[in-house]
Short mmCIF file of C-alpha atoms in Angstrom, two decimals:
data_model
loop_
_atom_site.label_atom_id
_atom_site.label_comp_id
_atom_site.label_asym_id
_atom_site.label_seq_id
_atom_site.Cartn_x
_atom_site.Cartn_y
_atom_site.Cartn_z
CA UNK J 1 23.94 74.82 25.40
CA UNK J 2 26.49 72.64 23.97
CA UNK J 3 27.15 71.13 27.25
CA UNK J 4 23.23 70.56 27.51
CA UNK J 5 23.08 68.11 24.29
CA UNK J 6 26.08 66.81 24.65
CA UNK J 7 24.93 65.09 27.80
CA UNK J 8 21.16 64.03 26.38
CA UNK J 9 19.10 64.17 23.32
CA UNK J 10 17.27 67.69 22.67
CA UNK J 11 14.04 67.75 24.61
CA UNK J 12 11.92 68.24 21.06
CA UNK J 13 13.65 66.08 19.30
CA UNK J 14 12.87 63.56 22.02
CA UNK J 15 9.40 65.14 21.95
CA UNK J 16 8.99 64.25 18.13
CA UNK J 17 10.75 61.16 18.55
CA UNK J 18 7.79 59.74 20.53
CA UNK J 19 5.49 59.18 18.25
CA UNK J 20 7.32 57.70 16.00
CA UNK J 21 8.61 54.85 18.72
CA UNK J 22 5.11 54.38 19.59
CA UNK J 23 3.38 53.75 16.21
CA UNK J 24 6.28 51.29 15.14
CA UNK J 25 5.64 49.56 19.01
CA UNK J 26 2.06 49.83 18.17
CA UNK J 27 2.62 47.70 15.04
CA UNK J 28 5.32 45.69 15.82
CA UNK J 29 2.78 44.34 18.53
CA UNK J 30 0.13 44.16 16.14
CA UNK J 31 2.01 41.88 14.00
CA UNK J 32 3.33 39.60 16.75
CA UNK J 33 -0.25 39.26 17.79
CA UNK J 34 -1.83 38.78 14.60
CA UNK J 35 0.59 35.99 13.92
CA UNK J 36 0.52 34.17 17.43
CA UNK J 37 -3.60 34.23 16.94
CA UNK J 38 -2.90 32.90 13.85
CA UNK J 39 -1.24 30.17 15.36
CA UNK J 40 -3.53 29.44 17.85
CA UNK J 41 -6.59 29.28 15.17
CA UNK J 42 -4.16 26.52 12.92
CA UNK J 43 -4.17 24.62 16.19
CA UNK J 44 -7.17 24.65 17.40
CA UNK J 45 -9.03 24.34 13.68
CA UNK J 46 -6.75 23.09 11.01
CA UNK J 47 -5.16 20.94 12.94
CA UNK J 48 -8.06 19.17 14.83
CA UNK J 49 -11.34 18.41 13.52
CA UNK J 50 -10.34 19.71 9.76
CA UNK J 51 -7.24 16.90 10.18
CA UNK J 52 -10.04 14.56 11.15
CA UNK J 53 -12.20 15.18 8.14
CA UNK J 54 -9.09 14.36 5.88
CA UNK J 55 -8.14 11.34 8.19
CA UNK J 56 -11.71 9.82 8.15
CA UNK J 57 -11.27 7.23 5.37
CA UNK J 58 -8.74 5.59 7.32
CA UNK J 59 -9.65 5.96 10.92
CA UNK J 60 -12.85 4.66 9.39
CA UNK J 61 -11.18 1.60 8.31
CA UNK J 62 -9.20 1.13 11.64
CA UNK J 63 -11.68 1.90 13.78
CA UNK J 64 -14.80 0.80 12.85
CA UNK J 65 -17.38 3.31 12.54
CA UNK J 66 -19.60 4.59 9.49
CA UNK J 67 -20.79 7.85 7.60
CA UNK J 68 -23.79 8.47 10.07
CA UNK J 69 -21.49 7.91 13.00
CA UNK J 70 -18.72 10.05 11.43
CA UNK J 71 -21.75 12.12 10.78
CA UNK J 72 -22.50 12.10 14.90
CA UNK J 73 -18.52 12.80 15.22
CA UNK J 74 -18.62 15.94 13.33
CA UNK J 75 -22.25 16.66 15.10
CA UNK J 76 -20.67 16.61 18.68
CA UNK J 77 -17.52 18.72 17.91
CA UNK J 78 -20.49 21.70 16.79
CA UNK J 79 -22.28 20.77 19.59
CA UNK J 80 -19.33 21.24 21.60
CA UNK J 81 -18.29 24.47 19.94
CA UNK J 82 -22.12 25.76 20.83
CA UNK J 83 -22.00 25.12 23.95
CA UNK J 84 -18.20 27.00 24.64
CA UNK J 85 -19.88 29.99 22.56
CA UNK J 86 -22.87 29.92 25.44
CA UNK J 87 -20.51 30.16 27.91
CA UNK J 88 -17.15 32.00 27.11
CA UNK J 89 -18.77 35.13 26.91
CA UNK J 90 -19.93 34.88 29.97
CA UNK J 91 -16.85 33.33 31.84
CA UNK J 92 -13.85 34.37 29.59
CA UNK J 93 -14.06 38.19 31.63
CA UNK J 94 -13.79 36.44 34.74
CA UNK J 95 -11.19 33.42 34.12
CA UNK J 96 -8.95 36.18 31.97
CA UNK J 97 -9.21 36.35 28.04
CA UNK J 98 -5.68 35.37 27.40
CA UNK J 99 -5.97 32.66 30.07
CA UNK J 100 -8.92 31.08 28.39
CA UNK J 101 -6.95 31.16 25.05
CA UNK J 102 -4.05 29.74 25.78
CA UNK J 103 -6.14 26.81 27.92
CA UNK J 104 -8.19 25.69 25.31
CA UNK J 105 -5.19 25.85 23.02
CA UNK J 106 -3.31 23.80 25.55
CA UNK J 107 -6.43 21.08 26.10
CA UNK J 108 -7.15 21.05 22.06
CA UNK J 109 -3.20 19.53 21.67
CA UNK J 110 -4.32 16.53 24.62
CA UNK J 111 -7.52 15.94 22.88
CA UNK J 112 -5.04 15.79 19.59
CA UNK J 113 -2.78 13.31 20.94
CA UNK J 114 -6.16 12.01 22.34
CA UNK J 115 -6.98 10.81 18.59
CA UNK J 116 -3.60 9.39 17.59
CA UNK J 117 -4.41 6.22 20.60
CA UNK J 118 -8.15 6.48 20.26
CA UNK J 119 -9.79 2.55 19.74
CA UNK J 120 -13.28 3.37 19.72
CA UNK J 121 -16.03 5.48 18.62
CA UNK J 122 -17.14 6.10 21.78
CA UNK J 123 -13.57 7.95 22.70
CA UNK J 124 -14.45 9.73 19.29
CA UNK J 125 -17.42 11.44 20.68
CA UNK J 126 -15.94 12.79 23.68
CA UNK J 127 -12.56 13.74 22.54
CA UNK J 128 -14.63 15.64 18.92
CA UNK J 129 -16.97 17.18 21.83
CA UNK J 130 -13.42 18.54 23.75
CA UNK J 131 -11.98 19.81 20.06
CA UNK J 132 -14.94 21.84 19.41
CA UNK J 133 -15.34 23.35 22.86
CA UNK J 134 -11.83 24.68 22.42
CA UNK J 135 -12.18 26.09 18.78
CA UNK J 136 -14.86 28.32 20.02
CA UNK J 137 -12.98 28.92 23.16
CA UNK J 138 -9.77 30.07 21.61
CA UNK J 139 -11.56 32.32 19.15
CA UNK J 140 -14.59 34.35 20.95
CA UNK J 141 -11.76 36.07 23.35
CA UNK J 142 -9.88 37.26 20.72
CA UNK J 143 -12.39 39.13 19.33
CA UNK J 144 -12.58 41.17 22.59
CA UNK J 145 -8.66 41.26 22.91
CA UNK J 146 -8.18 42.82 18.98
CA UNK J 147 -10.94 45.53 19.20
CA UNK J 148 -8.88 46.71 22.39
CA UNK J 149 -5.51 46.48 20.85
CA UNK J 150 -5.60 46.71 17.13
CA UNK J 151 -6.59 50.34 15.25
CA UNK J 152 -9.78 50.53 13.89
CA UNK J 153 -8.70 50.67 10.11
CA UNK J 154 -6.30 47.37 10.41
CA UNK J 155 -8.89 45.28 11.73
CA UNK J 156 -10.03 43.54 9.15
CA UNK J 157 -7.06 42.36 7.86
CA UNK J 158 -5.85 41.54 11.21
CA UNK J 159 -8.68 39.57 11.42
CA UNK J 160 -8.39 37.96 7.80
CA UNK J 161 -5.06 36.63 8.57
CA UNK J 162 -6.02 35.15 11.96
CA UNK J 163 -8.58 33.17 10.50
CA UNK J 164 -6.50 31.77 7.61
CA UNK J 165 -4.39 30.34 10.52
CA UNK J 166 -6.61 27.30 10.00
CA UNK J 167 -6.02 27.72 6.38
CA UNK J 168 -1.64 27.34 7.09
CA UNK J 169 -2.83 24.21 9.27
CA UNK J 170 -5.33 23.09 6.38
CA UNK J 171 -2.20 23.61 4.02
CA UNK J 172 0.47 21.46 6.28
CA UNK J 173 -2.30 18.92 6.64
CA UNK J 174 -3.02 17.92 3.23
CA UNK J 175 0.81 18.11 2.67
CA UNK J 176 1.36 15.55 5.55
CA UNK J 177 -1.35 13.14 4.99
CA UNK J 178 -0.13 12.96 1.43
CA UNK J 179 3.24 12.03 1.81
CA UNK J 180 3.49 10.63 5.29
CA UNK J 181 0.16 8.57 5.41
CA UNK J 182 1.69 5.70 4.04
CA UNK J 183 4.34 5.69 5.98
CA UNK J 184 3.57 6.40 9.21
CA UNK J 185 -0.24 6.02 9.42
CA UNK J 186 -2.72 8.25 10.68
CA UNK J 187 -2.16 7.66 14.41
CA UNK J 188 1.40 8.85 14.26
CA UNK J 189 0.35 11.54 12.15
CA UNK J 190 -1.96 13.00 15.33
CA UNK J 191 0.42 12.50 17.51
CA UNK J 192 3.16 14.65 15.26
CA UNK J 193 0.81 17.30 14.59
CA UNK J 194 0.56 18.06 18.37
CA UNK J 195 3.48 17.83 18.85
CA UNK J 196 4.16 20.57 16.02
CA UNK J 197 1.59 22.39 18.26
CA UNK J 198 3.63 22.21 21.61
CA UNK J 199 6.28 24.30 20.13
CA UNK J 200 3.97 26.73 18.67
CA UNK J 201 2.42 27.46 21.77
CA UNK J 202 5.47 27.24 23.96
CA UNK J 203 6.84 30.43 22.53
CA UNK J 204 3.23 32.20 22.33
CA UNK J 205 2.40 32.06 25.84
CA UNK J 206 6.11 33.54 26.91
CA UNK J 207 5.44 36.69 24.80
CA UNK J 208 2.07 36.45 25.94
CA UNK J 209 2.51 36.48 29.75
CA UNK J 210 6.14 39.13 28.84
CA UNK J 211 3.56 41.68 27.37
CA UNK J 212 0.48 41.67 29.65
CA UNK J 213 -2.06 39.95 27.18
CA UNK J 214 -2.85 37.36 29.50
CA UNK J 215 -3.54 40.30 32.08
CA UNK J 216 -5.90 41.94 28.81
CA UNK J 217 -9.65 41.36 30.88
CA UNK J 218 -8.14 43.45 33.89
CA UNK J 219 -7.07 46.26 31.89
CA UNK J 220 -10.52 46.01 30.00
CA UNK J 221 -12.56 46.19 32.92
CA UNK J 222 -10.96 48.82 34.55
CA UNK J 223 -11.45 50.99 31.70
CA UNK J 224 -15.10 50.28 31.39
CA UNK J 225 -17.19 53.09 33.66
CA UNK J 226 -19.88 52.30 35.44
CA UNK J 227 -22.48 52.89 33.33
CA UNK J 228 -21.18 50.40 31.03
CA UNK J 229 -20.56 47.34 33.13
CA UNK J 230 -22.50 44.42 31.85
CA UNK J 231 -26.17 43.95 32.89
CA UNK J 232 -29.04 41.89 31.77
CA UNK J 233 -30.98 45.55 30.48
CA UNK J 234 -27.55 46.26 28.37
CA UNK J 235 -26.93 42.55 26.98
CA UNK J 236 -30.69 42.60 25.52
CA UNK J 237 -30.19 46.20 24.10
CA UNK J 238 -27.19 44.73 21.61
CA UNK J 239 -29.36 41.50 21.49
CA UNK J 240 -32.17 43.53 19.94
CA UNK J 241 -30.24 45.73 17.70
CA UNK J 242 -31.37 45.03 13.91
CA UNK J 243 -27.46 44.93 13.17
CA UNK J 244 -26.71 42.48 15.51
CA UNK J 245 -29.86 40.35 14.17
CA UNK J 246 -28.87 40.48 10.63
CA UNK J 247 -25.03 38.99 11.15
CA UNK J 248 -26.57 36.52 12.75
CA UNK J 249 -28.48 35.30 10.53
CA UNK J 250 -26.17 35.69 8.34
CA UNK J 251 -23.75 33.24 10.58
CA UNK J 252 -26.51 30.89 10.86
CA UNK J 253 -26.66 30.15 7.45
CA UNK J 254 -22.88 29.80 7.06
CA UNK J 255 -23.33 27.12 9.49
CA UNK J 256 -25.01 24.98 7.34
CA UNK J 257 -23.22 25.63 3.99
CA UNK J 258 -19.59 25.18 5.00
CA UNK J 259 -19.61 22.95 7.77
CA UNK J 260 -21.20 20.03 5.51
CA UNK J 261 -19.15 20.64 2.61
CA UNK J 262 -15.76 20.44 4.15
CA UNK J 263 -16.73 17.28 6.30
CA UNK J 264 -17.35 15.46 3.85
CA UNK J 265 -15.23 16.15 0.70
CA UNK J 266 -12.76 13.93 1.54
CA UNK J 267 -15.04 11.17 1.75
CA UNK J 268 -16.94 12.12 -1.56
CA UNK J 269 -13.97 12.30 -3.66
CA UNK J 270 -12.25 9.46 -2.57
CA UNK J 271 -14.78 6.63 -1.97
CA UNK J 272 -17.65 7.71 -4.06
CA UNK J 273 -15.75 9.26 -6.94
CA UNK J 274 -13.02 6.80 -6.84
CA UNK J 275 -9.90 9.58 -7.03
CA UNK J 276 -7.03 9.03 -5.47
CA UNK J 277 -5.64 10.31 -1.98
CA UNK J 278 -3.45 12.39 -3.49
CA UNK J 279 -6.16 14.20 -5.07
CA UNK J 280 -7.91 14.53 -2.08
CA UNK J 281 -4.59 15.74 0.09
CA UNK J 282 -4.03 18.18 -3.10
CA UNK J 283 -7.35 19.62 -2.42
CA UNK J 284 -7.07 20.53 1.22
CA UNK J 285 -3.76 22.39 0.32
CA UNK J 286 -5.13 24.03 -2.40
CA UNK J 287 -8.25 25.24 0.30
CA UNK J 288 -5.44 25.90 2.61
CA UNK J 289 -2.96 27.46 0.04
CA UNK J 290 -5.51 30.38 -1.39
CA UNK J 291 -6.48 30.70 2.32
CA UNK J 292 -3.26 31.86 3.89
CA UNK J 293 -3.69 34.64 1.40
CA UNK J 294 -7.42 35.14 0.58
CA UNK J 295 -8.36 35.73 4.11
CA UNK J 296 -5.71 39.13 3.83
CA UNK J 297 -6.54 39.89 0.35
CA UNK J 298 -10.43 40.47 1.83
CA UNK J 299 -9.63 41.60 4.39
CA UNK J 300 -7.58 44.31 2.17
CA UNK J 301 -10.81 44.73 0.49
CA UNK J 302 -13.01 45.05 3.51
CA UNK J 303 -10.92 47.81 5.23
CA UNK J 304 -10.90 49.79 2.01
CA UNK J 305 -14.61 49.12 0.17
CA UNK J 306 -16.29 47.47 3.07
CA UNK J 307 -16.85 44.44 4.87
CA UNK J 308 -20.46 43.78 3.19
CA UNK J 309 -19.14 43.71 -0.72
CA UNK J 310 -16.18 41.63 0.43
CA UNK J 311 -18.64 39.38 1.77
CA UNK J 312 -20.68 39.07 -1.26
CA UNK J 313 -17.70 37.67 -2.77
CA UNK J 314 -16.89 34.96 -0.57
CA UNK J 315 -20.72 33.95 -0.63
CA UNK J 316 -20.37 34.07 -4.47
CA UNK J 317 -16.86 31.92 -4.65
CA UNK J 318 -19.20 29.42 -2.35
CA UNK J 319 -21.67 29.30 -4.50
CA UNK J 320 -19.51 28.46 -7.53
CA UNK J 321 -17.86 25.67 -5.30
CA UNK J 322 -20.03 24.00 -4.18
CA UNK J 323 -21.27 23.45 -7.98
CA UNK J 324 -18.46 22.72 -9.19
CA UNK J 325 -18.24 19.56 -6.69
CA UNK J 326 -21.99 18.54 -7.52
CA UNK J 327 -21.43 18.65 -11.56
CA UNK J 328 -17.56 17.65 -10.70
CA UNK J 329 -16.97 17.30 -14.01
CA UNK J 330 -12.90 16.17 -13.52
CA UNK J 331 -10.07 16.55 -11.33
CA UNK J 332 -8.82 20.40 -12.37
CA UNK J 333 -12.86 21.07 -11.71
CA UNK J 334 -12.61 19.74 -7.89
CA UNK J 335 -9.73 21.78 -7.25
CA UNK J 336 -10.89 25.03 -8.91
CA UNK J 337 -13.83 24.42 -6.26
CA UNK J 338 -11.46 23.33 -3.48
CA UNK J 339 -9.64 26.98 -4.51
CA UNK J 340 -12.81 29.01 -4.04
CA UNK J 341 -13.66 27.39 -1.25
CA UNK J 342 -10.57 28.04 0.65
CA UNK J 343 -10.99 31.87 -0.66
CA UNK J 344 -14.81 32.06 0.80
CA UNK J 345 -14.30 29.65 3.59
CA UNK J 346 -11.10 31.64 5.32
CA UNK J 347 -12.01 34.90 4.74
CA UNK J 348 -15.99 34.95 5.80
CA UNK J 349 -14.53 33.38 9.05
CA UNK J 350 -12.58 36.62 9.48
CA UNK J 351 -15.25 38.87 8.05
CA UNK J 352 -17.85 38.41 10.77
CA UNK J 353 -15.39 39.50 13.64
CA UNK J 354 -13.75 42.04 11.78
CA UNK J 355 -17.44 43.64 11.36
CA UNK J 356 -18.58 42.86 15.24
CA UNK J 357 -15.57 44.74 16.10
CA UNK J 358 -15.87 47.63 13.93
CA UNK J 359 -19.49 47.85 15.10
CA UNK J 360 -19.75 47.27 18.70
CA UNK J 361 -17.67 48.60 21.68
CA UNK J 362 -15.23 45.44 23.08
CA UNK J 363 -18.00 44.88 25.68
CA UNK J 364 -20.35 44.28 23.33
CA UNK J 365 -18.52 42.16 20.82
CA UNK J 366 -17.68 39.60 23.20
CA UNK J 367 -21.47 39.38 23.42
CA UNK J 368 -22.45 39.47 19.60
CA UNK J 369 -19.61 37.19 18.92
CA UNK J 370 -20.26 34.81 21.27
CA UNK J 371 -24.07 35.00 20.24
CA UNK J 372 -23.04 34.31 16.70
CA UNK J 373 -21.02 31.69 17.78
CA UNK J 374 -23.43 29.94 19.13
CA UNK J 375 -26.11 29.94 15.98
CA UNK J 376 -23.20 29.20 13.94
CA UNK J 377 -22.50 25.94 15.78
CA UNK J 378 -26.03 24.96 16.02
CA UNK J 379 -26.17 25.51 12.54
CA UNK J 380 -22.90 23.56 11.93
CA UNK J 381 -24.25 20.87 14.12
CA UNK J 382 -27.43 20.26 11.84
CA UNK J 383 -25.34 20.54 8.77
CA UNK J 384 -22.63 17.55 9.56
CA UNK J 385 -26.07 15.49 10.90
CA UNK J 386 -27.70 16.43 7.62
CA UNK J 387 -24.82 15.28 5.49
CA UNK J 388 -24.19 11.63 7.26
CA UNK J 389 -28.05 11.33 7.14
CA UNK J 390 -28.43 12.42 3.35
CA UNK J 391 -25.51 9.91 2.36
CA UNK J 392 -27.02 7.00 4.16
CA UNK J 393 -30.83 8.10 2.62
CA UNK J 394 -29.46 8.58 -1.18
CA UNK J 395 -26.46 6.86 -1.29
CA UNK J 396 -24.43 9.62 -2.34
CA UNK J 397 -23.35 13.06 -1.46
CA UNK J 398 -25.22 14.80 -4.07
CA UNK J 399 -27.85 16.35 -2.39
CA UNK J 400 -25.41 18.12 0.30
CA UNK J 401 -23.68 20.16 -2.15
CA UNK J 402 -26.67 20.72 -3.82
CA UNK J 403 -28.20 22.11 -0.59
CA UNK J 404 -24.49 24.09 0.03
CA UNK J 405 -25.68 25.82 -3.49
CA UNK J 406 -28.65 27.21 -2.80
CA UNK J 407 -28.01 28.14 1.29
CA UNK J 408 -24.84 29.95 -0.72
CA UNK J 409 -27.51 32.08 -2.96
CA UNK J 410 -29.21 33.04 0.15
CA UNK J 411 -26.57 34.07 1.58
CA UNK J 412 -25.54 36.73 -0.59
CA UNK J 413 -29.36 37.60 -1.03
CA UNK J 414 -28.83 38.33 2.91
CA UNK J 415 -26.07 40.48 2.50
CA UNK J 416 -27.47 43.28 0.43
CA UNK J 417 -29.60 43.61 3.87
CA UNK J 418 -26.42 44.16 5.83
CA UNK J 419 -25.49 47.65 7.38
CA UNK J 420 -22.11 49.21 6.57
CA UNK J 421 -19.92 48.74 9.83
CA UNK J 422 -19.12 50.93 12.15
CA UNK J 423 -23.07 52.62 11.73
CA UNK J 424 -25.75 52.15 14.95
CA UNK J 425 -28.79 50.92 13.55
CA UNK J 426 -30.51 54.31 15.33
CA UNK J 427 -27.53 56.28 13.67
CA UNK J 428 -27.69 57.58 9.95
CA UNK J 429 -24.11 58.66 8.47
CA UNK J 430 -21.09 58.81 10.83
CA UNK J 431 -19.68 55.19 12.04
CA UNK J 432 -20.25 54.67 15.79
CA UNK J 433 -19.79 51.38 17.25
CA UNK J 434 -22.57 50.36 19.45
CA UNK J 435 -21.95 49.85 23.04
CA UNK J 436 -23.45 47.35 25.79
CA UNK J 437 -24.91 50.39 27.74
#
């Protein structure tokens, strides 16, 4: 016997022992993951179109372009991000889910350094149009690639963090613009923020491609039985499922409050208020500050008292924002509401996967997701139009943050409508995620 343990560990003690190396694989993964995605969100968000809202005054001045076509700018990138929500779902199981992240995280960065040596408006358009393709393609996948790797009861904070990736990115970006605007100018500052991005990415895709995520889509099909394969009957089943309507709409009108009043609060407070840059830098790290850790303080909330009353209080924190902006009444007012914003903003963006997930097999949640996707582009689309339109109608940016109000009301009007996750609509009681078959 003594010769037995001397030479090896005691077969139940290695027994036991398993377990325990597993769960603390399980989350060591989970946080390397949650962090890379993280990453890839500040990239691909933060540090593309929501850098362009803050940069607008002075690529404005440089280039040559005004509020309705900074208004068609912000209209493309949606349009962009509508049309990669039509079509990821449908191509990211064939191309590879971790091969279509890390693509459009490596073609956001060109379209980046695209805008540091952009001239006209023209190279606007299309490079805004690549940007948004690539935020929707770097964010549908994951959704498919957490409900297969992350536990059920972590989800939503996994998911909270990843989306306040574009709040670290918002957070760097107001800091930059701030202090190295005048120095540098805003071409330079494109050009360092992709680079910034390089090196995030460089080390992502090696513990990517060391770990098998970029292999994820073969390991998820060959776990999916026949019977559950995606077919047109299936795909119209989840498409007609009262839960999957109701986040929907839900998304769609998200679309239109947000969208509007982050594209143009730079703009407001700066040349029609008259405040300073600083102000306005001050405010997108304040919305990026509370958003690194709003979006896991809901999602805290959402794994423990649900998803639905965590979103009532990100459509409620919306609802004060945006009125604090109309009335803005002084400077501390604008960034209480820049605050709120980046609490509501960050964490809803996390709350609508976290709840596909927790409701639908991975199948379906590509599906849903990319569905959602889609009407919350479309919606985004028609809410930067709206805005450029409105300002060159009334002179001022009033009525958009009016409109952001009342959409926010709505919203969590909508959400006393919403079913607890994790229940089938033809289910009453005991969670069970609804599949594609």
């Amino acid at each position: 016997m003594h010769s037995e343990t001397a030479q090896g560990v005691d077969p139940l003690q290695k027994e036991h022992s398993l377990p325990l190396e597993s769960a603390h694989h399980g989350l060591l993964k989970t946080i390397v993951l949650t962090v890379i995605f993280a990453g890839f969100i500040g990239i691909t968000y933060g540090f593309s179109m929501d850098l362009f809202s803050i940069l607008i005054p002075d690529m404005m001045k440089s280039i040559g372009f005004n509020y309705v076509e900074t208004g068609a700018v912000a209209g493309i990138a949606r349009f962009g991000f509508l049309l990669a929500s039509l079509l990821v779902g449908l191509l990211a199981p064939t191309i590879g889910y971790g091969r279509t992240i890390v693509g459009s995280v490596l073609l956001s960065l060109c379209a980046q350094i695209g805008m540091g040596v952009s001239h006209s408006v023209g190279m606007l358009y299309v490079l805004a149009f690549v940007l948004g393709v690539c935020s929707s393609a770097v964010y549908v996948p994951m959704v498919a690639v957490v409900t297969k790797s992350i536990p059920f009861q972590h989800r939503a904070k996994v998911f909270g963090i990843i989306s306040s990736g574009q709040s670290y990115a918002d957070f760097a970006s107001g800091l930059l613009v701030a202090s190295l605007l005048p120095i540098i100018g805003w071409r330079n500052i494109w050009v360092f923020i992709a680079v910034l991005g390089v090196a995030i990415t460089a080390f992502s895709i090696l513990y990517l491609f060391r770990h098998g995520i970029i292999e994820m889509p073969v390991e998820l099909q060959a776990n999916i039985p026949d019977s559950d394969r995606s077919g047109v009957k299936k795909r119209l089943r989840v498409i007609s499922n009262p839960q999957s309507m109701m986040i929907w709409l839900i998304m769609l009108a998200s679309g239109l409050s947000t969208y509007p009043f982050q594209t143009y609060i730079s703009p407001f407070v700066r040349d029609e208020l008259g405040f300073s840059v600083n102000l306005a830098g001050g405010m997108w790290s304040a919305i990026g500050f509370v958003g690194m850790w709003g979006g896991f303080a809901m999602g805290f909330i959402a794994d423990r008292a649900g998803i639905r009353t965590a979103l009532t209080i990100c459509f409620l924190a919306m609802l004060v924002s945006s009125l604090l902006v109309f009335f803005h009444l002084n400077a501390t007012s604008l960034m209480a509401a820049a605050a709120l914003y980046g609490l509501a903003y960050f964490s809803m963006y996390g709350l609508f996967p976290a709840y596909i997930s927790k409701s639908f097999d991975p199948a379906a949640s590509t599906t849903v997701f990319g569905v959602g996707n889609v009407l919350l582009g479309l919606s985004s689309t028609l809410g930067g139009f709206f805005g450029g339109f409105a300002k060159s109608v009334f002179g001022t940016f009033h009525p958009v943050y009016l409109s952001v109000s009342v959409v926010s009301l709505g919203l969590v009007l909508l959400t006393l409508f919403l079913k607890r996750e994790g229940v089938n609509s033809n289910a009453a009681g005991t969670p069970s995620p609804v599949t594609a078959a």
